[in-house]
Amino acid sequence: MMRRIVGKAARPRVAKICFASRCGLVPLLCCCLLLAACLESRLPEGVVATVNSEPIYLRTVQALLDSRSAALGTLQRPSLENMKRQYGEALGTLIIHALVRQELERRQIPVADATMEQAVALVRGDYGSGGLSKFLTDESLDEADWQALMRDHLTMLTFEKRVLLPGIRVRLDEVRAYYQEHQADFRLPETLDVCFVSGENREALDAFCASFPAGRKTPSETLLAQCLEVRADEVPPPWTKEVSALKPGTCLPARRRNGVWESVGLVERLKAHSLEMADAYPLIEHILQEQKKRTAFEQWLEGSLSRATVKVSPLLRDEVLTPPSARQDRQEEDEDEDGRSDMVDASAGAEERFDAGAAGVDAGSVKPAGDAGADQPPRRNGAGGSGRR
């Protein structure tokens, strides 16, 4: 766990506009709604749920799913069950957002307009001129819907900062106990402080190596130099053997590859060691704080739901109320069934190609029966490492 925190990579910029439930609390919401006897009734057209009479619209659920689509990569095989599952989870997230927003309103802790404007400007600037609008268009997102999701995101952050964190304290004895219990997590392997350098000019590369390692912080503008700490097994294969025998403070002889000159310099070898508790303290404090924050949020959510009136459309009620374990079992069954169908389809396709070839028909003209896009999810129609560096 500790190594994952230390070596966590920076998220891509799309993460700034991908909204998800905080702390993975949708499963808890399912259980609490069951205990709270979630109400179901006929709702106005376009409304899929109400939280204390505040409506949640279908288009908002669709917007949340669209905002996540760029970060999901290859999606699961499209099916009605998968679609309903995704819509149910998104609706659960929005119910949590509504409860938190109403709590902040009750406490008179609003998300300032200036904070909202700054967050939007930050993302807009990250995408360059017109880049954000293009991205939102490509993802079928209306900018007003996206800004509403951004405000929900800031609302969750405000709730954590102003409501949860003030009541959380991490004591020294808790840190010490965690350190003793998880000492294996604080054993760091041997790492290499290396610089990978490349450029079209051999003389510039040789000059870099001649002043190495002192000059590594001011490489020539004609060179591309990247200095970082890596494990020995993370060194790229072309250099692995040579770097293992390289002396600190020296570079490997330059080699030409793919039209450029390349070399690797070793600053130092950092022996395997264990972090002392003083060095690990900030990491442990963060872990314990996150654990306590999650517990505090769960307790608040249970109490808030016990006092709330939540109505969910019959179309999504079962998906919102399905316990996470049952949902996972059903998903695995669907995936197994998909796998079996794929094998059957592949076998049938082979027989068709064989028969077509025997009859003198071009095998490439034989296509499986059925409409491949029949169960594609609908789109919104506009209606509604281990390094320390």
mmCIF file of C-alpha atoms in Angstrom, residues 43-375:
data_model
loop_
_atom_site.group_PDB
_atom_site.id
_atom_site.type_symbol
_atom_site.label_atom_id
_atom_site.label_comp_id
_atom_site.label_asym_id
_atom_site.label_seq_id
_atom_site.Cartn_x
_atom_site.Cartn_y
_atom_site.Cartn_z
ATOM 1 C CA LEU A 43 -42.338 10.670 -10.867
ATOM 2 C CA PRO A 44 -42.618 13.492 -13.406
ATOM 3 C CA GLU A 45 -41.393 12.773 -16.924
ATOM 4 C CA GLY A 46 -37.602 12.961 -17.173
ATOM 5 C CA VAL A 47 -37.130 12.593 -13.395
ATOM 6 C CA VAL A 48 -35.580 9.333 -12.194
ATOM 7 C CA ALA A 49 -35.402 10.115 -8.468
ATOM 8 C CA THR A 50 -36.137 12.752 -5.852
ATOM 9 C CA VAL A 51 -34.177 13.427 -2.665
ATOM 10 C CA ASN A 52 -36.312 15.317 -0.151
ATOM 11 C CA SER A 53 -38.378 16.505 -3.140
ATOM 12 C CA GLU A 54 -35.280 17.703 -5.061
ATOM 13 C CA PRO A 55 -35.460 16.108 -8.533
ATOM 14 C CA ILE A 56 -32.653 14.189 -10.232
ATOM 15 C CA TYR A 57 -33.148 14.170 -13.979
ATOM 16 C CA LEU A 58 -32.340 11.399 -16.419
ATOM 17 C CA ARG A 59 -30.224 13.829 -18.450
ATOM 18 C CA THR A 60 -28.048 14.439 -15.368
ATOM 19 C CA VAL A 61 -27.476 10.695 -14.995
ATOM 20 C CA GLN A 62 -26.590 10.538 -18.691
ATOM 21 C CA ALA A 63 -24.237 13.516 -18.318
ATOM 22 C CA LEU A 64 -22.403 11.826 -15.440
ATOM 23 C CA LEU A 65 -21.939 8.662 -17.496
ATOM 24 C CA ASP A 66 -20.760 10.687 -20.502
ATOM 25 C CA SER A 67 -18.238 12.540 -18.316
ATOM 26 C CA ARG A 68 -16.744 9.211 -17.278
ATOM 27 C CA SER A 69 -16.647 7.650 -20.731
ATOM 28 C CA ALA A 70 -13.260 9.091 -21.769
ATOM 29 C CA ALA A 71 -11.562 7.577 -18.718
ATOM 30 C CA LEU A 72 -13.205 4.148 -19.013
ATOM 31 C CA GLY A 73 -11.200 3.036 -22.048
ATOM 32 C CA THR A 74 -12.605 -0.109 -23.627
ATOM 33 C CA LEU A 75 -16.105 -0.581 -22.328
ATOM 34 C CA GLN A 76 -17.722 -3.837 -21.349
ATOM 35 C CA ARG A 77 -19.693 -5.733 -23.960
ATOM 36 C CA PRO A 78 -22.849 -3.635 -24.484
ATOM 37 C CA SER A 79 -25.913 -5.220 -22.950
ATOM 38 C CA LEU A 80 -29.115 -4.109 -21.298
ATOM 39 C CA GLU A 81 -27.919 -5.420 -17.925
ATOM 40 C CA ASN A 82 -24.631 -3.506 -18.135
ATOM 41 C CA MET A 83 -26.464 -0.337 -19.127
ATOM 42 C CA LYS A 84 -28.893 -0.623 -16.225
ATOM 43 C CA ARG A 85 -26.013 -1.345 -13.850
ATOM 44 C CA GLN A 86 -24.117 1.749 -14.984
ATOM 45 C CA TYR A 87 -27.208 3.946 -14.771
ATOM 46 C CA GLY A 88 -28.013 2.612 -11.299
ATOM 47 C CA GLU A 89 -24.502 3.318 -10.013
ATOM 48 C CA ALA A 90 -24.536 6.813 -11.523
ATOM 49 C CA LEU A 91 -27.916 7.536 -9.949
ATOM 50 C CA GLY A 92 -26.582 6.360 -6.586
ATOM 51 C CA THR A 93 -23.719 8.837 -6.924
ATOM 52 C CA LEU A 94 -26.123 11.674 -7.681
ATOM 53 C CA ILE A 95 -28.294 10.787 -4.681
ATOM 54 C CA ILE A 96 -25.208 11.109 -2.475
ATOM 55 C CA HIS A 97 -24.365 14.436 -4.112
ATOM 56 C CA ALA A 98 -27.888 15.726 -3.403
ATOM 57 C CA LEU A 99 -27.752 14.694 0.255
ATOM 58 C CA VAL A 100 -24.374 16.388 0.723
ATOM 59 C CA ARG A 101 -25.496 19.541 -1.093
ATOM 60 C CA GLN A 102 -28.583 19.780 1.105
ATOM 61 C CA GLU A 103 -26.458 19.291 4.237
ATOM 62 C CA LEU A 104 -24.162 22.157 3.235
ATOM 63 C CA GLU A 105 -27.189 24.357 2.561
ATOM 64 C CA ARG A 106 -28.518 23.536 6.022
ATOM 65 C CA ARG A 107 -25.150 24.443 7.545
ATOM 66 C CA GLN A 108 -24.941 27.560 5.331
ATOM 67 C CA ILE A 109 -21.614 26.486 3.822
ATOM 68 C CA PRO A 110 -22.035 27.234 0.103
ATOM 69 C CA VAL A 111 -19.561 26.575 -2.672
ATOM 70 C CA ALA A 112 -18.466 30.099 -3.553
ATOM 71 C CA ASP A 113 -19.036 31.248 -7.123
ATOM 72 C CA ALA A 114 -15.399 32.372 -7.221
ATOM 73 C CA THR A 115 -14.279 28.830 -6.359
ATOM 74 C CA MET A 116 -16.445 27.438 -9.124
ATOM 75 C CA GLU A 117 -15.164 29.955 -11.660
ATOM 76 C CA GLN A 118 -11.562 29.227 -10.712
ATOM 77 C CA ALA A 119 -12.041 25.459 -11.082
ATOM 78 C CA VAL A 120 -13.676 25.835 -14.495
ATOM 79 C CA ALA A 121 -10.979 28.263 -15.659
ATOM 80 C CA LEU A 122 -8.265 25.832 -14.538
ATOM 81 C CA VAL A 123 -9.715 23.005 -16.595
ATOM 82 C CA ARG A 124 -10.421 25.266 -19.556
ATOM 83 C CA GLY A 125 -6.834 26.515 -19.512
ATOM 84 C CA ASP A 126 -5.519 22.955 -19.314
ATOM 85 C CA TYR A 127 -7.258 22.160 -22.603
ATOM 86 C CA GLY A 128 -6.125 25.259 -24.454
ATOM 87 C CA SER A 129 -8.198 27.553 -26.639
ATOM 88 C CA GLY A 130 -11.437 25.816 -27.602
ATOM 89 C CA GLY A 131 -10.139 22.450 -26.396
ATOM 90 C CA LEU A 132 -12.627 21.995 -23.583
ATOM 91 C CA SER A 133 -15.633 22.806 -25.776
ATOM 92 C CA LYS A 134 -14.435 20.309 -28.362
ATOM 93 C CA PHE A 135 -13.927 17.634 -25.710
ATOM 94 C CA LEU A 136 -17.406 18.179 -24.273
ATOM 95 C CA THR A 137 -18.921 18.027 -27.751
ATOM 96 C CA ASP A 138 -17.040 14.816 -28.534
ATOM 97 C CA GLU A 139 -18.335 13.267 -25.300
ATOM 98 C CA SER A 140 -21.946 14.401 -25.949
ATOM 99 C CA LEU A 141 -21.798 16.679 -22.906
ATOM 100 C CA ASP A 142 -23.681 19.945 -22.564
ATOM 101 C CA GLU A 143 -21.433 22.513 -20.860
ATOM 102 C CA ALA A 144 -24.170 23.514 -18.413
ATOM 103 C CA ASP A 145 -24.562 19.869 -17.355
ATOM 104 C CA TRP A 146 -20.789 19.518 -17.027
ATOM 105 C CA GLN A 147 -20.582 22.644 -14.848
ATOM 106 C CA ALA A 148 -23.352 21.255 -12.621
ATOM 107 C CA LEU A 149 -21.281 18.095 -12.159
ATOM 108 C CA MET A 150 -18.227 20.231 -11.428
ATOM 109 C CA ARG A 151 -20.182 22.066 -8.721
ATOM 110 C CA ASP A 152 -21.203 18.706 -7.228
ATOM 111 C CA HIS A 153 -17.534 17.684 -7.232
ATOM 112 C CA LEU A 154 -16.556 20.890 -5.409
ATOM 113 C CA THR A 155 -19.454 20.346 -3.007
ATOM 114 C CA MET A 156 -18.031 16.973 -2.013
ATOM 115 C CA LEU A 157 -14.583 18.490 -1.486
ATOM 116 C CA THR A 158 -16.085 21.294 0.606
ATOM 117 C CA PHE A 159 -18.011 18.794 2.715
ATOM 118 C CA GLU A 160 -14.845 16.826 3.403
ATOM 119 C CA LYS A 161 -12.842 19.947 4.282
ATOM 120 C CA ARG A 162 -15.424 21.876 6.295
ATOM 121 C CA VAL A 163 -17.512 19.111 7.881
ATOM 122 C CA LEU A 164 -15.545 15.863 8.096
ATOM 123 C CA LEU A 165 -11.890 16.834 8.546
ATOM 124 C CA PRO A 166 -12.350 19.237 11.524
ATOM 125 C CA GLY A 167 -13.571 16.301 13.602
ATOM 126 C CA ILE A 168 -10.728 13.945 12.639
ATOM 127 C CA ARG A 169 -7.511 13.640 14.656
ATOM 128 C CA VAL A 170 -4.692 11.152 14.101
ATOM 129 C CA ARG A 171 -2.790 10.416 17.318
ATOM 130 C CA LEU A 172 0.884 9.525 17.565
ATOM 131 C CA ASP A 173 0.115 6.162 19.147
ATOM 132 C CA GLU A 174 -2.128 5.311 16.149
ATOM 133 C CA VAL A 175 0.699 6.136 13.757
ATOM 134 C CA ARG A 176 3.146 4.056 15.784
ATOM 135 C CA ALA A 177 0.768 1.083 15.890
ATOM 136 C CA TYR A 178 0.200 1.259 12.131
ATOM 137 C CA TYR A 179 3.935 1.447 11.485
ATOM 138 C CA GLN A 180 4.607 -1.618 13.624
ATOM 139 C CA GLU A 181 1.803 -3.593 11.976
ATOM 140 C CA HIS A 182 2.804 -2.722 8.387
ATOM 141 C CA GLN A 183 6.588 -2.656 8.552
ATOM 142 C CA ALA A 184 6.864 -4.731 5.379
ATOM 143 C CA ASP A 185 5.225 -1.880 3.454
ATOM 144 C CA PHE A 186 8.061 0.455 4.418
ATOM 145 C CA ARG A 187 10.869 -1.706 3.060
ATOM 146 C CA LEU A 188 12.038 -0.010 -0.125
ATOM 147 C CA PRO A 189 14.053 -1.939 -2.744
ATOM 148 C CA GLU A 190 17.332 -0.775 -4.214
ATOM 149 C CA THR A 191 16.770 2.106 -6.580
ATOM 150 C CA LEU A 192 18.897 3.861 -9.166
ATOM 151 C CA ASP A 193 19.073 7.615 -9.622
ATOM 152 C CA VAL A 194 19.578 7.754 -13.401
ATOM 153 C CA CYS A 195 19.371 10.216 -16.273
ATOM 154 C CA PHE A 196 18.255 9.157 -19.738
ATOM 155 C CA VAL A 197 19.550 11.609 -22.329
ATOM 156 C CA SER A 198 19.159 11.789 -26.113
ATOM 157 C CA GLY A 199 19.725 14.243 -28.943
ATOM 158 C CA GLU A 200 20.708 14.599 -32.574
ATOM 159 C CA ASN A 201 24.014 16.279 -31.716
ATOM 160 C CA ARG A 202 26.686 13.842 -30.521
ATOM 161 C CA GLU A 203 28.949 16.651 -29.261
ATOM 162 C CA ALA A 204 26.199 18.075 -27.052
ATOM 163 C CA LEU A 205 25.557 14.646 -25.556
ATOM 164 C CA ASP A 206 29.287 14.098 -24.911
ATOM 165 C CA ALA A 207 29.461 17.512 -23.221
ATOM 166 C CA PHE A 208 26.531 16.548 -20.990
ATOM 167 C CA CYS A 209 28.312 13.357 -19.924
ATOM 168 C CA ALA A 210 31.610 15.191 -19.403
ATOM 169 C CA SER A 211 29.973 17.452 -16.806
ATOM 170 C CA PHE A 212 27.839 14.663 -15.334
ATOM 171 C CA PRO A 213 26.352 14.532 -12.774
ATOM 172 C CA ALA A 214 26.808 18.188 -11.761
ATOM 173 C CA GLY A 215 25.529 19.482 -15.096
ATOM 174 C CA ARG A 216 22.479 17.249 -15.280
ATOM 175 C CA LYS A 217 20.179 20.053 -14.075
ATOM 176 C CA THR A 218 21.124 22.366 -16.957
ATOM 177 C CA PRO A 219 21.270 20.225 -20.104
ATOM 178 C CA SER A 220 21.698 21.770 -23.523
ATOM 179 C CA GLU A 221 18.511 22.894 -25.226
ATOM 180 C CA THR A 222 19.304 20.429 -28.006
ATOM 181 C CA LEU A 223 19.106 17.481 -25.603
ATOM 182 C CA LEU A 224 16.187 15.669 -24.050
ATOM 183 C CA ALA A 225 17.201 14.622 -20.520
ATOM 184 C CA GLN A 226 14.999 12.857 -17.992
ATOM 185 C CA CYS A 227 16.377 12.157 -14.517
ATOM 186 C CA LEU A 228 14.414 9.965 -12.109
ATOM 187 C CA GLU A 229 14.672 7.182 -9.567
ATOM 188 C CA VAL A 230 13.777 3.686 -10.766
ATOM 189 C CA ARG A 231 14.175 0.121 -9.615
ATOM 190 C CA ALA A 232 16.815 -1.927 -11.422
ATOM 191 C CA ASP A 233 14.109 -3.958 -13.172
ATOM 192 C CA GLU A 234 12.528 -0.749 -14.482
ATOM 193 C CA VAL A 235 15.540 0.237 -16.601
ATOM 194 C CA PRO A 236 14.616 -0.211 -20.299
ATOM 195 C CA PRO A 237 15.930 -3.514 -21.766
ATOM 196 C CA PRO A 238 18.503 -1.930 -24.134
ATOM 197 C CA TRP A 239 20.335 -0.528 -21.096
ATOM 198 C CA THR A 240 19.625 -3.044 -18.326
ATOM 199 C CA LYS A 241 22.883 -4.992 -18.433
ATOM 200 C CA GLU A 242 25.144 -1.971 -18.970
ATOM 201 C CA VAL A 243 23.517 0.110 -16.228
ATOM 202 C CA SER A 244 23.897 -2.750 -13.727
ATOM 203 C CA ALA A 245 27.699 -2.432 -14.082
ATOM 204 C CA LEU A 246 27.839 1.376 -14.413
ATOM 205 C CA LYS A 247 29.758 3.330 -11.789
ATOM 206 C CA PRO A 248 28.002 6.263 -10.084
ATOM 207 C CA GLY A 249 28.883 9.598 -11.615
ATOM 208 C CA THR A 250 29.485 8.234 -15.128
ATOM 209 C CA CYS A 251 27.596 7.790 -18.407
ATOM 210 C CA LEU A 252 27.450 4.880 -20.804
ATOM 211 C CA PRO A 253 29.078 5.399 -24.205
ATOM 212 C CA ALA A 254 26.694 7.132 -26.599
ATOM 213 C CA ARG A 255 24.912 4.909 -29.091
ATOM 214 C CA ARG A 256 22.894 5.862 -32.131
ATOM 215 C CA ARG A 257 19.378 4.490 -32.394
ATOM 216 C CA ASN A 258 16.356 5.583 -34.411
ATOM 217 C CA GLY A 259 18.278 8.529 -35.814
ATOM 218 C CA VAL A 260 19.359 10.053 -32.465
ATOM 219 C CA TRP A 261 22.239 9.643 -30.033
ATOM 220 C CA GLU A 262 21.375 8.178 -26.642
ATOM 221 C CA SER A 263 23.091 7.546 -23.327
ATOM 222 C CA VAL A 264 22.328 6.825 -19.679
ATOM 223 C CA GLY A 265 24.081 8.354 -16.676
ATOM 224 C CA LEU A 266 24.028 6.956 -13.142
ATOM 225 C CA VAL A 267 23.989 9.532 -10.339
ATOM 226 C CA GLU A 268 23.929 7.049 -7.450
ATOM 227 C CA ARG A 269 22.643 3.715 -6.253
ATOM 228 C CA LEU A 270 20.279 3.879 -3.322
ATOM 229 C CA LYS A 271 20.521 0.705 -1.277
ATOM 230 C CA ALA A 272 17.451 -1.188 -0.160
ATOM 231 C CA HIS A 273 16.317 0.180 3.168
ATOM 232 C CA SER A 274 13.356 0.652 5.468
ATOM 233 C CA LEU A 275 11.755 4.003 6.081
ATOM 234 C CA GLU A 276 12.054 5.193 9.656
ATOM 235 C CA MET A 277 8.777 6.080 11.322
ATOM 236 C CA ALA A 278 9.667 9.784 11.197
ATOM 237 C CA ASP A 279 10.018 9.569 7.408
ATOM 238 C CA ALA A 280 6.864 7.474 7.016
ATOM 239 C CA TYR A 281 4.800 9.625 9.389
ATOM 240 C CA PRO A 282 3.151 11.857 6.720
ATOM 241 C CA LEU A 283 2.170 8.827 4.657
ATOM 242 C CA ILE A 284 0.724 6.950 7.617
ATOM 243 C CA GLU A 285 -1.094 10.041 8.806
ATOM 244 C CA HIS A 286 -2.685 10.390 5.373
ATOM 245 C CA ILE A 287 -3.763 6.726 5.314
ATOM 246 C CA LEU A 288 -5.328 6.889 8.776
ATOM 247 C CA GLN A 289 -6.980 10.201 7.994
ATOM 248 C CA GLU A 290 -8.565 8.717 4.871
ATOM 249 C CA GLN A 291 -9.804 5.705 6.854
ATOM 250 C CA LYS A 292 -11.359 7.930 9.513
ATOM 251 C CA LYS A 293 -12.831 10.223 6.894
ATOM 252 C CA ARG A 294 -14.521 7.288 5.192
ATOM 253 C CA THR A 295 -15.912 6.033 8.514
ATOM 254 C CA ALA A 296 -17.190 9.511 9.393
ATOM 255 C CA PHE A 297 -18.850 9.859 5.987
ATOM 256 C CA GLU A 298 -20.491 6.443 6.291
ATOM 257 C CA GLN A 299 -21.913 7.360 9.693
ATOM 258 C CA TRP A 300 -23.182 10.675 8.387
ATOM 259 C CA LEU A 301 -24.716 9.039 5.301
ATOM 260 C CA GLU A 302 -26.550 6.455 7.369
ATOM 261 C CA GLY A 303 -28.015 9.175 9.588
ATOM 262 C CA SER A 304 -28.873 11.432 6.661
ATOM 263 C CA LEU A 305 -30.700 8.642 4.819
ATOM 264 C CA SER A 306 -32.646 7.704 7.926
ATOM 265 C CA ARG A 307 -34.100 11.221 7.923
ATOM 266 C CA ALA A 308 -34.466 11.634 4.167
ATOM 267 C CA THR A 309 -37.282 10.842 1.769
ATOM 268 C CA VAL A 310 -35.852 9.282 -1.367
ATOM 269 C CA LYS A 311 -38.037 8.243 -4.270
ATOM 270 C CA VAL A 312 -36.601 6.258 -7.178
ATOM 271 C CA SER A 313 -38.180 5.478 -10.517
ATOM 272 C CA PRO A 314 -39.239 1.827 -10.920
ATOM 273 C CA LEU A 315 -37.003 1.715 -14.017
ATOM 274 C CA LEU A 316 -33.851 2.003 -11.897
ATOM 275 C CA ARG A 317 -35.072 1.112 -8.422
ATOM 276 C CA ASP A 318 -33.781 -2.478 -8.511
ATOM 277 C CA GLU A 319 -30.364 -1.379 -9.771
ATOM 278 C CA VAL A 320 -29.978 1.251 -7.056
ATOM 279 C CA LEU A 321 -31.098 -1.154 -4.338
ATOM 280 C CA THR A 322 -29.141 -4.215 -5.512
ATOM 281 C CA PRO A 323 -26.533 -5.114 -2.871
ATOM 282 C CA PRO A 324 -22.986 -4.843 -4.265
ATOM 283 C CA SER A 325 -22.253 -8.559 -3.732
ATOM 284 C CA ALA A 326 -25.317 -9.612 -5.726
ATOM 285 C CA ARG A 327 -24.469 -7.064 -8.429
ATOM 286 C CA GLN A 328 -20.940 -8.469 -8.733
ATOM 287 C CA ASP A 329 -22.205 -12.050 -8.921
ATOM 288 C CA ARG A 330 -24.666 -11.077 -11.637
ATOM 289 C CA GLN A 331 -21.972 -9.223 -13.574
ATOM 290 C CA GLU A 332 -19.681 -12.264 -13.462
ATOM 291 C CA GLU A 333 -22.519 -14.463 -14.672
ATOM 292 C CA ASP A 334 -23.147 -12.062 -17.568
ATOM 293 C CA GLU A 335 -19.446 -12.080 -18.486
ATOM 294 C CA ASP A 336 -19.350 -15.894 -18.376
ATOM 295 C CA GLU A 337 -22.422 -16.041 -20.574
ATOM 296 C CA ASP A 338 -20.832 -13.543 -22.992
ATOM 297 C CA GLY A 339 -17.721 -15.698 -23.146
ATOM 298 C CA ARG A 340 -19.734 -18.812 -23.953
ATOM 299 C CA SER A 341 -21.683 -16.910 -26.616
ATOM 300 C CA ASP A 342 -18.440 -15.715 -28.181
ATOM 301 C CA MET A 343 -17.166 -19.294 -28.424
ATOM 302 C CA VAL A 344 -20.438 -20.474 -29.963
ATOM 303 C CA ASP A 345 -20.412 -17.577 -32.445
ATOM 304 C CA ALA A 346 -16.799 -18.282 -33.370
ATOM 305 C CA SER A 347 -17.554 -21.975 -33.893
ATOM 306 C CA ALA A 348 -20.614 -21.199 -36.002
ATOM 307 C CA GLY A 349 -18.623 -18.697 -38.023
ATOM 308 C CA ALA A 350 -15.973 -21.329 -38.758
ATOM 309 C CA GLU A 351 -18.613 -23.772 -39.977
ATOM 310 C CA GLU A 352 -20.133 -21.077 -42.204
ATOM 311 C CA ARG A 353 -16.749 -20.239 -43.709
ATOM 312 C CA PHE A 354 -16.047 -23.936 -44.323
ATOM 313 C CA ASP A 355 -19.413 -24.459 -45.979
ATOM 314 C CA ALA A 356 -19.027 -21.303 -48.032
ATOM 315 C CA GLY A 357 -15.605 -22.404 -49.245
ATOM 316 C CA ALA A 358 -16.904 -25.835 -50.203
ATOM 317 C CA ALA A 359 -19.683 -24.237 -52.227
ATOM 318 C CA GLY A 360 -17.271 -21.953 -54.054
ATOM 319 C CA VAL A 361 -18.510 -18.793 -52.273
ATOM 320 C CA ASP A 362 -16.102 -16.097 -51.051
ATOM 321 C CA ALA A 363 -15.713 -16.787 -47.331
ATOM 322 C CA GLY A 364 -15.248 -13.085 -46.632
ATOM 323 C CA SER A 365 -18.849 -12.420 -47.689
ATOM 324 C CA VAL A 366 -20.297 -14.623 -44.942
ATOM 325 C CA LYS A 367 -21.463 -12.492 -41.966
ATOM 326 C CA PRO A 368 -22.965 -13.553 -38.639
ATOM 327 C CA ALA A 369 -26.708 -13.150 -38.342
ATOM 328 C CA GLY A 370 -28.176 -10.405 -36.253
ATOM 329 C CA ASP A 371 -27.655 -6.675 -35.790
ATOM 330 C CA ALA A 372 -24.310 -6.041 -34.099
ATOM 331 C CA GLY A 373 -25.368 -2.600 -32.942
ATOM 332 C CA ALA A 374 -28.829 -3.518 -31.689
ATOM 333 C CA ASP A 375 -27.939 -3.273 -28.015
#
